[in-house]
Amino acid sequence: MKIRELAQLVDGELTGAPVDEFYEVEKAFASDLMSDVLRFSMDQTVLITGLCNNQTLRTCEMADIKVILMGRDKQPDEDMIELAIDSDITIIKSKYSIFKLSGILYGAGIKPLY
Amino acid sequence: MHYTFKIERGNFTDAGQASSSVKRTLKQLGVDPANIKRTVVALFEAEINAVAHAYGGTIDVDIDGEKIVMVVADEGPGIPNLDLAMQEGWSTASPQVREMGYGAGMGLPNIKKNTDELKIDTKVGVGTTVTMTVKLA
């Protein structure tokens, strides 16, 4: 699924790095625990999270995650947005809960990481 | 090539800068993406550990054609029981560290998983030195 299509599904707003129009999201992992994010291979994976701080972005940078779906109406500050641009990470902000976001993506054919 | 970085106690705003810088360097050098991934995940885990638990320290990274050697040396409380610290899920992280999304007790086991060699020298009340090697060949 393309990033813009994913954003539309969750009534999301795009921020951070410009959208890579060719990038395909195939899998999702939902976690507020960055320690767990670092444990798995995250190729073509969107991180669904409510953790909104610099370390969310740093963790995604190390894990090669290109798209973050930030739920619960969390609002990244300017520093975070700058860091996202610098790290080539696109953020989709959504008002929906993590449970709802996970359900929408699962229903649309996005696969779980495991 | 040799790189040195400083670690500041509790500075979660800048934590990860060293790992980020090393990642960019390895990309520029054309290192295989799988090796970049395990190098920076291991370094990032060690960097976060030092920021979270120590009073300050340094990161030294040496890169040659065959391997990447990373040494994270801190002044800090040390690790009283290394066997316990290597177990998944064991953690002494503070509530502040947990609020940042860390402290699940996965750091050292994940470093071991992502490196070819891991050496930990620790002395209670003095500090800890973590030496990690990733072989490129």
PDB file of C-alpha atoms in Angstrom:
ATOM      1  CA  MET A   1       0.000   0.000   0.000  1.00  0.00           C
ATOM      2  CA  LYS A   2       1.269   3.445  -0.860  1.00  0.00           C
ATOM      3  CA  ILE A   3       1.852   5.959   1.962  1.00  0.00           C
ATOM      4  CA  ARG A   4      -0.813   8.415   0.760  1.00  0.00           C
ATOM      5  CA  GLU A   5      -3.397   5.641   0.527  1.00  0.00           C
ATOM      6  CA  LEU A   6      -2.567   4.597   4.082  1.00  0.00           C
ATOM      7  CA  ALA A   7      -2.917   8.198   5.296  1.00  0.00           C
ATOM      8  CA  GLN A   8      -6.343   8.473   3.666  1.00  0.00           C
ATOM      9  CA  LEU A   9      -7.546   5.275   5.334  1.00  0.00           C
ATOM     10  CA  VAL A  10      -6.869   6.666   8.811  1.00  0.00           C
ATOM     11  CA  ASP A  11      -7.966  10.255   8.120  1.00  0.00           C
ATOM     12  CA  GLY A  12      -4.349  11.126   8.671  1.00  0.00           C
ATOM     13  CA  GLU A  13      -2.250  14.200   8.137  1.00  0.00           C
ATOM     14  CA  LEU A  14       1.201  13.908   6.606  1.00  0.00           C
ATOM     15  CA  THR A  15       4.265  15.595   8.068  1.00  0.00           C
ATOM     16  CA  GLY A  16       8.021  15.033   8.338  1.00  0.00           C
ATOM     17  CA  ALA A  17       9.915  13.873   5.266  1.00  0.00           C
ATOM     18  CA  PRO A  18       8.248  14.201   1.852  1.00  0.00           C
ATOM     19  CA  VAL A  19       6.249  11.141   0.825  1.00  0.00           C
ATOM     20  CA  ASP A  20       8.149   8.558  -1.198  1.00  0.00           C
ATOM     21  CA  GLU A  21       5.500   7.911  -3.852  1.00  0.00           C
ATOM     22  CA  PHE A  22       7.057   4.558  -4.772  1.00  0.00           C
ATOM     23  CA  TYR A  23       7.380   3.168  -1.229  1.00  0.00           C
ATOM     24  CA  GLU A  24       5.159   0.165  -0.489  1.00  0.00           C
ATOM     25  CA  VAL A  25       4.005  -0.510   3.067  1.00  0.00           C
ATOM     26  CA  GLU A  26       3.491  -4.263   3.443  1.00  0.00           C
ATOM     27  CA  LYS A  27       3.582  -4.855   7.201  1.00  0.00           C
ATOM     28  CA  ALA A  28       2.791  -3.069  10.459  1.00  0.00           C
ATOM     29  CA  PHE A  29       4.069  -3.261  14.009  1.00  0.00           C
ATOM     30  CA  ALA A  30       2.229  -1.517  16.866  1.00  0.00           C
ATOM     31  CA  SER A  31       4.284  -0.595  19.911  1.00  0.00           C
ATOM     32  CA  ASP A  32       5.045   2.189  22.357  1.00  0.00           C
ATOM     33  CA  LEU A  33       8.071   0.217  23.476  1.00  0.00           C
ATOM     34  CA  MET A  34      11.069   1.179  21.350  1.00  0.00           C
ATOM     35  CA  SER A  35      13.145  -1.609  22.905  1.00  0.00           C
ATOM     36  CA  ASP A  36      10.891  -4.060  21.068  1.00  0.00           C
ATOM     37  CA  VAL A  37      11.042  -2.142  17.790  1.00  0.00           C
ATOM     38  CA  LEU A  38      14.808  -2.645  17.729  1.00  0.00           C
ATOM     39  CA  ARG A  39      14.484  -6.425  18.031  1.00  0.00           C
ATOM     40  CA  PHE A  40      12.930  -7.186  14.655  1.00  0.00           C
ATOM     41  CA  SER A  41      13.548  -6.763  10.958  1.00  0.00           C
ATOM     42  CA  MET A  42      11.362  -3.861   9.854  1.00  0.00           C
ATOM     43  CA  ASP A  43      11.572  -3.932   6.057  1.00  0.00           C
ATOM     44  CA  GLN A  44       8.548  -2.270   4.380  1.00  0.00           C
ATOM     45  CA  THR A  45       6.977  -1.880   7.832  1.00  0.00           C
ATOM     46  CA  VAL A  46       4.958   1.013   9.269  1.00  0.00           C
ATOM     47  CA  LEU A  47       5.304   1.617  13.006  1.00  0.00           C
ATOM     48  CA  ILE A  48       1.971   2.370  14.694  1.00  0.00           C
ATOM     49  CA  THR A  49       2.671   4.186  17.960  1.00  0.00           C
ATOM     50  CA  GLY A  50       1.447   6.708  20.474  1.00  0.00           C
ATOM     51  CA  LEU A  51       4.978   7.448  21.693  1.00  0.00           C
ATOM     52  CA  CYS A  52       5.753  10.928  20.461  1.00  0.00           C
ATOM     53  CA  ASN A  53       9.337  11.971  21.174  1.00  0.00           C
ATOM     54  CA  ASN A  54      12.774  12.236  19.541  1.00  0.00           C
ATOM     55  CA  GLN A  55      13.594   8.680  20.536  1.00  0.00           C
ATOM     56  CA  THR A  56      10.679   7.375  18.471  1.00  0.00           C
ATOM     57  CA  LEU A  57      12.395   8.872  15.429  1.00  0.00           C
ATOM     58  CA  ARG A  58      15.913   7.793  16.395  1.00  0.00           C
ATOM     59  CA  THR A  59      14.693   4.243  16.916  1.00  0.00           C
ATOM     60  CA  CYS A  60      12.964   4.228  13.530  1.00  0.00           C
ATOM     61  CA  GLU A  61      16.115   5.603  11.913  1.00  0.00           C
ATOM     62  CA  MET A  62      18.179   2.720  13.309  1.00  0.00           C
ATOM     63  CA  ALA A  63      15.502   0.146  12.468  1.00  0.00           C
ATOM     64  CA  ASP A  64      15.145   1.412   8.867  1.00  0.00           C
ATOM     65  CA  ILE A  65      11.488   2.340   9.362  1.00  0.00           C
ATOM     66  CA  LYS A  66      10.437   4.946   6.791  1.00  0.00           C
ATOM     67  CA  VAL A  67       6.831   5.557   7.916  1.00  0.00           C
ATOM     68  CA  ILE A  68       5.396   6.212  11.386  1.00  0.00           C
ATOM     69  CA  LEU A  69       1.645   6.199  12.009  1.00  0.00           C
ATOM     70  CA  MET A  70       1.238   8.320  15.122  1.00  0.00           C
ATOM     71  CA  GLY A  71      -2.089   7.682  16.816  1.00  0.00           C
ATOM     72  CA  ARG A  72      -4.065   9.098  19.734  1.00  0.00           C
ATOM     73  CA  ASP A  73      -3.839  12.588  18.235  1.00  0.00           C
ATOM     74  CA  LYS A  74      -0.213  12.997  19.283  1.00  0.00           C
ATOM     75  CA  GLN A  75       1.411  16.127  17.899  1.00  0.00           C
ATOM     76  CA  PRO A  76       5.122  16.011  17.065  1.00  0.00           C
ATOM     77  CA  ASP A  77       6.872  19.308  17.848  1.00  0.00           C
ATOM     78  CA  GLU A  78       9.077  21.275  15.443  1.00  0.00           C
ATOM     79  CA  ASP A  79      12.263  19.538  16.609  1.00  0.00           C
ATOM     80  CA  MET A  80      10.715  16.160  15.899  1.00  0.00           C
ATOM     81  CA  ILE A  81       9.538  17.213  12.461  1.00  0.00           C
ATOM     82  CA  GLU A  82      13.019  18.527  11.633  1.00  0.00           C
ATOM     83  CA  LEU A  83      14.568  15.277  12.829  1.00  0.00           C
ATOM     84  CA  ALA A  84      12.056  13.298  10.748  1.00  0.00           C
ATOM     85  CA  ILE A  85      12.982  15.276   7.628  1.00  0.00           C
ATOM     86  CA  ASP A  86      16.677  14.833   8.380  1.00  0.00           C
ATOM     87  CA  SER A  87      16.194  11.077   8.877  1.00  0.00           C
ATOM     88  CA  ASP A  88      13.955  10.679   5.810  1.00  0.00           C
ATOM     89  CA  ILE A  89      10.976   9.483   7.857  1.00  0.00           C
ATOM     90  CA  THR A  90       7.389  10.351   6.945  1.00  0.00           C
ATOM     91  CA  ILE A  91       4.928  10.770   9.827  1.00  0.00           C
ATOM     92  CA  ILE A  92       1.181  10.215   9.467  1.00  0.00           C
ATOM     93  CA  LYS A  93      -0.716  11.844  12.345  1.00  0.00           C
ATOM     94  CA  SER A  94      -4.128  10.416  13.191  1.00  0.00           C
ATOM     95  CA  LYS A  95      -6.746  11.060  15.851  1.00  0.00           C
ATOM     96  CA  TYR A  96      -7.635   7.371  16.043  1.00  0.00           C
ATOM     97  CA  SER A  97      -6.598   5.029  18.852  1.00  0.00           C
ATOM     98  CA  ILE A  98      -3.845   2.469  18.311  1.00  0.00           C
ATOM     99  CA  PHE A  99      -6.433  -0.319  18.399  1.00  0.00           C
ATOM    100  CA  LYS A 100      -8.555   1.345  15.734  1.00  0.00           C
ATOM    101  CA  LEU A 101      -5.561   2.108  13.525  1.00  0.00           C
ATOM    102  CA  SER A 102      -4.370  -1.489  13.808  1.00  0.00           C
ATOM    103  CA  GLY A 103      -7.833  -2.764  12.886  1.00  0.00           C
ATOM    104  CA  ILE A 104      -8.123  -0.485   9.859  1.00  0.00           C
ATOM    105  CA  LEU A 105      -4.716  -1.484   8.515  1.00  0.00           C
ATOM    106  CA  TYR A 106      -5.291  -5.192   9.169  1.00  0.00           C
ATOM    107  CA  GLY A 107      -8.646  -4.988   7.383  1.00  0.00           C
ATOM    108  CA  ALA A 108      -6.969  -3.323   4.421  1.00  0.00           C
ATOM    109  CA  GLY A 109      -4.552  -6.211   3.984  1.00  0.00           C
ATOM    110  CA  ILE A 110      -1.477  -4.935   5.826  1.00  0.00           C
ATOM    111  CA  LYS A 111       0.233  -7.934   7.376  1.00  0.00           C
ATOM    112  CA  PRO A 112       1.419  -8.293  10.975  1.00  0.00           C
ATOM    113  CA  LEU A 113       5.173  -8.490  11.484  1.00  0.00           C
ATOM    114  CA  TYR A 114       4.665 -11.936  13.030  1.00  0.00           C
TER     115      TYR A 114
ATOM    116  CA  MET B   1      38.903   5.447  10.196  1.00  0.00           C
ATOM    117  CA  HIS B   2      38.345   6.501  13.783  1.00  0.00           C
ATOM    118  CA  TYR B   3      35.465   8.443  15.290  1.00  0.00           C
ATOM    119  CA  THR B   4      34.886   9.590  18.886  1.00  0.00           C
ATOM    120  CA  PHE B   5      31.651  10.818  20.462  1.00  0.00           C
ATOM    121  CA  LYS B   6      30.704  11.990  23.952  1.00  0.00           C
ATOM    122  CA  ILE B   7      27.832  10.640  26.016  1.00  0.00           C
ATOM    123  CA  GLU B   8      25.973  12.928  28.396  1.00  0.00           C
ATOM    124  CA  ARG B   9      24.061  11.563  31.341  1.00  0.00           C
ATOM    125  CA  GLY B  10      20.296  11.564  30.844  1.00  0.00           C
ATOM    126  CA  ASN B  11      20.423  13.591  27.622  1.00  0.00           C
ATOM    127  CA  PHE B  12      17.666  11.846  25.700  1.00  0.00           C
ATOM    128  CA  THR B  13      17.276  14.795  23.348  1.00  0.00           C
ATOM    129  CA  ASP B  14      20.623  14.069  21.722  1.00  0.00           C
ATOM    130  CA  ALA B  15      20.817  10.337  22.449  1.00  0.00           C
ATOM    131  CA  GLY B  16      21.280   8.481  19.194  1.00  0.00           C
ATOM    132  CA  GLN B  17      23.314  11.186  17.448  1.00  0.00           C
ATOM    133  CA  ALA B  18      26.456   9.064  17.483  1.00  0.00           C
ATOM    134  CA  SER B  19      24.635   6.044  16.053  1.00  0.00           C
ATOM    135  CA  SER B  20      23.011   8.256  13.433  1.00  0.00           C
ATOM    136  CA  SER B  21      26.379   9.710  12.430  1.00  0.00           C
ATOM    137  CA  VAL B  22      27.941   6.231  12.166  1.00  0.00           C
ATOM    138  CA  LYS B  23      25.009   5.043  10.051  1.00  0.00           C
ATOM    139  CA  ARG B  24      25.534   7.877   7.568  1.00  0.00           C
ATOM    140  CA  THR B  25      29.263   7.171   7.380  1.00  0.00           C
ATOM    141  CA  LEU B  26      28.718   3.451   6.750  1.00  0.00           C
ATOM    142  CA  LYS B  27      26.197   4.269   4.006  1.00  0.00           C
ATOM    143  CA  GLN B  28      28.702   6.606   2.355  1.00  0.00           C
ATOM    144  CA  LEU B  29      31.331   3.870   2.536  1.00  0.00           C
ATOM    145  CA  GLY B  30      28.973   1.502   0.730  1.00  0.00           C
ATOM    146  CA  VAL B  31      28.817  -1.063   3.536  1.00  0.00           C
ATOM    147  CA  ASP B  32      26.232  -3.820   3.018  1.00  0.00           C
ATOM    148  CA  PRO B  33      22.798  -2.675   4.406  1.00  0.00           C
ATOM    149  CA  ALA B  34      22.406  -5.788   6.598  1.00  0.00           C
ATOM    150  CA  ASN B  35      25.746  -5.065   8.284  1.00  0.00           C
ATOM    151  CA  ILE B  36      24.842  -1.383   8.663  1.00  0.00           C
ATOM    152  CA  LYS B  37      21.588  -2.371  10.349  1.00  0.00           C
ATOM    153  CA  ARG B  38      23.138  -4.687  12.936  1.00  0.00           C
ATOM    154  CA  THR B  39      26.001  -2.263  13.599  1.00  0.00           C
ATOM    155  CA  VAL B  40      23.787   0.719  14.301  1.00  0.00           C
ATOM    156  CA  VAL B  41      21.187  -1.251  16.277  1.00  0.00           C
ATOM    157  CA  ALA B  42      23.942  -2.596  18.567  1.00  0.00           C
ATOM    158  CA  LEU B  43      25.591   0.826  18.891  1.00  0.00           C
ATOM    159  CA  PHE B  44      22.266   2.555  19.525  1.00  0.00           C
ATOM    160  CA  GLU B  45      21.333   0.067  22.254  1.00  0.00           C
ATOM    161  CA  ALA B  46      24.714   0.627  23.939  1.00  0.00           C
ATOM    162  CA  GLU B  47      24.425   4.396  23.544  1.00  0.00           C
ATOM    163  CA  ILE B  48      20.953   4.428  25.104  1.00  0.00           C
ATOM    164  CA  ASN B  49      22.156   2.189  27.952  1.00  0.00           C
ATOM    165  CA  ALA B  50      24.976   4.609  28.733  1.00  0.00           C
ATOM    166  CA  VAL B  51      22.725   7.692  28.567  1.00  0.00           C
ATOM    167  CA  ALA B  52      20.159   5.961  30.769  1.00  0.00           C
ATOM    168  CA  HIS B  53      22.412   4.446  33.430  1.00  0.00           C
ATOM    169  CA  ALA B  54      25.841   6.125  33.449  1.00  0.00           C
ATOM    170  CA  TYR B  55      27.174   9.524  34.508  1.00  0.00           C
ATOM    171  CA  GLY B  56      28.872  10.152  31.170  1.00  0.00           C
ATOM    172  CA  GLY B  57      31.221   8.444  28.774  1.00  0.00           C
ATOM    173  CA  THR B  58      32.672   8.094  25.323  1.00  0.00           C
ATOM    174  CA  ILE B  59      32.022   6.135  22.165  1.00  0.00           C
ATOM    175  CA  ASP B  60      34.947   5.134  19.937  1.00  0.00           C
ATOM    176  CA  VAL B  61      34.332   3.600  16.541  1.00  0.00           C
ATOM    177  CA  ASP B  62      37.006   2.112  14.296  1.00  0.00           C
ATOM    178  CA  ILE B  63      36.142   1.071  10.768  1.00  0.00           C
ATOM    179  CA  ASP B  64      38.374  -0.836   8.386  1.00  0.00           C
ATOM    180  CA  GLY B  65      37.695  -3.066   5.419  1.00  0.00           C
ATOM    181  CA  GLU B  66      37.209  -6.168   7.550  1.00  0.00           C
ATOM    182  CA  LYS B  67      35.389  -5.068  10.672  1.00  0.00           C
ATOM    183  CA  ILE B  68      33.763  -2.345  12.725  1.00  0.00           C
ATOM    184  CA  VAL B  69      34.850  -2.120  16.359  1.00  0.00           C
ATOM    185  CA  MET B  70      32.748   0.006  18.714  1.00  0.00           C
ATOM    186  CA  VAL B  71      33.768   0.762  22.301  1.00  0.00           C
ATOM    187  CA  VAL B  72      31.231   2.407  24.604  1.00  0.00           C
ATOM    188  CA  ALA B  73      32.984   3.300  27.866  1.00  0.00           C
ATOM    189  CA  ASP B  74      31.132   4.939  30.718  1.00  0.00           C
ATOM    190  CA  GLU B  75      31.684   6.166  34.233  1.00  0.00           C
ATOM    191  CA  GLY B  76      28.774   4.905  36.214  1.00  0.00           C
ATOM    192  CA  PRO B  77      27.320   2.444  38.667  1.00  0.00           C
ATOM    193  CA  GLY B  78      28.582  -0.627  36.797  1.00  0.00           C
ATOM    194  CA  ILE B  79      26.572  -3.839  36.438  1.00  0.00           C
ATOM    195  CA  PRO B  80      26.398  -5.837  39.691  1.00  0.00           C
ATOM    196  CA  ASN B  81      25.274  -9.074  38.050  1.00  0.00           C
ATOM    197  CA  LEU B  82      26.205  -9.421  34.390  1.00  0.00           C
ATOM    198  CA  ASP B  83      24.495 -12.806  33.982  1.00  0.00           C
ATOM    199  CA  LEU B  84      21.208 -11.264  35.068  1.00  0.00           C
ATOM    200  CA  ALA B  85      21.737  -8.220  32.812  1.00  0.00           C
ATOM    201  CA  MET B  86      22.183 -10.522  29.813  1.00  0.00           C
ATOM    202  CA  GLN B  87      18.785 -12.106  30.426  1.00  0.00           C
ATOM    203  CA  GLU B  88      15.902 -10.812  28.314  1.00  0.00           C
ATOM    204  CA  GLY B  89      13.471  -8.773  30.397  1.00  0.00           C
ATOM    205  CA  TRP B  90      15.775  -7.956  33.315  1.00  0.00           C
ATOM    206  CA  SER B  91      16.102  -4.199  33.787  1.00  0.00           C
ATOM    207  CA  THR B  92      16.958  -1.554  36.386  1.00  0.00           C
ATOM    208  CA  ALA B  93      15.773   1.341  34.191  1.00  0.00           C
ATOM    209  CA  SER B  94      14.182   4.358  35.869  1.00  0.00           C
ATOM    210  CA  PRO B  95      10.579   5.441  35.207  1.00  0.00           C
ATOM    211  CA  GLN B  96      11.988   8.328  33.094  1.00  0.00           C
ATOM    212  CA  VAL B  97      13.823   5.874  30.840  1.00  0.00           C
ATOM    213  CA  ARG B  98      10.689   3.740  30.504  1.00  0.00           C
ATOM    214  CA  GLU B  99       8.688   6.826  29.516  1.00  0.00           C
ATOM    215  CA  MET B 100      11.113   7.268  26.614  1.00  0.00           C
ATOM    216  CA  GLY B 101      10.154   3.817  25.345  1.00  0.00           C
ATOM    217  CA  TYR B 102      13.150   1.911  26.676  1.00  0.00           C
ATOM    218  CA  GLY B 103      14.048  -0.129  29.737  1.00  0.00           C
ATOM    219  CA  ALA B 104      12.460  -3.419  28.705  1.00  0.00           C
ATOM    220  CA  GLY B 105      15.607  -5.356  29.513  1.00  0.00           C
ATOM    221  CA  MET B 106      16.294  -6.177  25.886  1.00  0.00           C
ATOM    222  CA  GLY B 107      19.369  -3.996  25.311  1.00  0.00           C
ATOM    223  CA  LEU B 108      22.324  -6.256  26.087  1.00  0.00           C
ATOM    224  CA  PRO B 109      20.697  -9.409  24.634  1.00  0.00           C
ATOM    225  CA  ASN B 110      19.949  -7.452  21.459  1.00  0.00           C
ATOM    226  CA  ILE B 111      23.553  -6.207  21.275  1.00  0.00           C
ATOM    227  CA  LYS B 112      24.754  -9.801  21.545  1.00  0.00           C
ATOM    228  CA  LYS B 113      22.361 -10.864  18.795  1.00  0.00           C
ATOM    229  CA  ASN B 114      23.555  -8.162  16.395  1.00  0.00           C
ATOM    230  CA  THR B 115      27.342  -8.424  16.875  1.00  0.00           C
ATOM    231  CA  ASP B 116      29.966 -11.060  16.112  1.00  0.00           C
ATOM    232  CA  GLU B 117      31.940 -10.382  19.275  1.00  0.00           C
ATOM    233  CA  LEU B 118      30.828  -8.766  22.521  1.00  0.00           C
ATOM    234  CA  LYS B 119      32.995  -8.056  25.544  1.00  0.00           C
ATOM    235  CA  ILE B 120      31.714  -6.349  28.673  1.00  0.00           C
ATOM    236  CA  ASP B 121      34.090  -5.132  31.393  1.00  0.00           C
ATOM    237  CA  THR B 122      32.258  -3.756  34.377  1.00  0.00           C
ATOM    238  CA  LYS B 123      33.144  -2.741  37.921  1.00  0.00           C
ATOM    239  CA  VAL B 124      30.532  -1.687  40.447  1.00  0.00           C
ATOM    240  CA  GLY B 125      30.921   1.977  41.370  1.00  0.00           C
ATOM    241  CA  VAL B 126      33.425   2.620  38.575  1.00  0.00           C
ATOM    242  CA  GLY B 127      31.818   2.011  35.195  1.00  0.00           C
ATOM    243  CA  THR B 128      31.280  -0.263  32.233  1.00  0.00           C
ATOM    244  CA  THR B 129      33.076  -0.717  28.927  1.00  0.00           C
ATOM    245  CA  VAL B 130      31.198  -2.509  26.156  1.00  0.00           C
ATOM    246  CA  THR B 131      33.306  -3.583  23.174  1.00  0.00           C
ATOM    247  CA  MET B 132      31.347  -4.720  20.113  1.00  0.00           C
ATOM    248  CA  THR B 133      32.718  -6.075  16.846  1.00  0.00           C
ATOM    249  CA  VAL B 134      30.864  -6.523  13.584  1.00  0.00           C
ATOM    250  CA  LYS B 135      32.778  -8.457  10.939  1.00  0.00           C
ATOM    251  CA  LEU B 136      32.250  -7.273   7.382  1.00  0.00           C
ATOM    252  CA  ALA B 137      33.927 -10.095   5.500  1.00  0.00           C
TER     253      ALA B 137
END
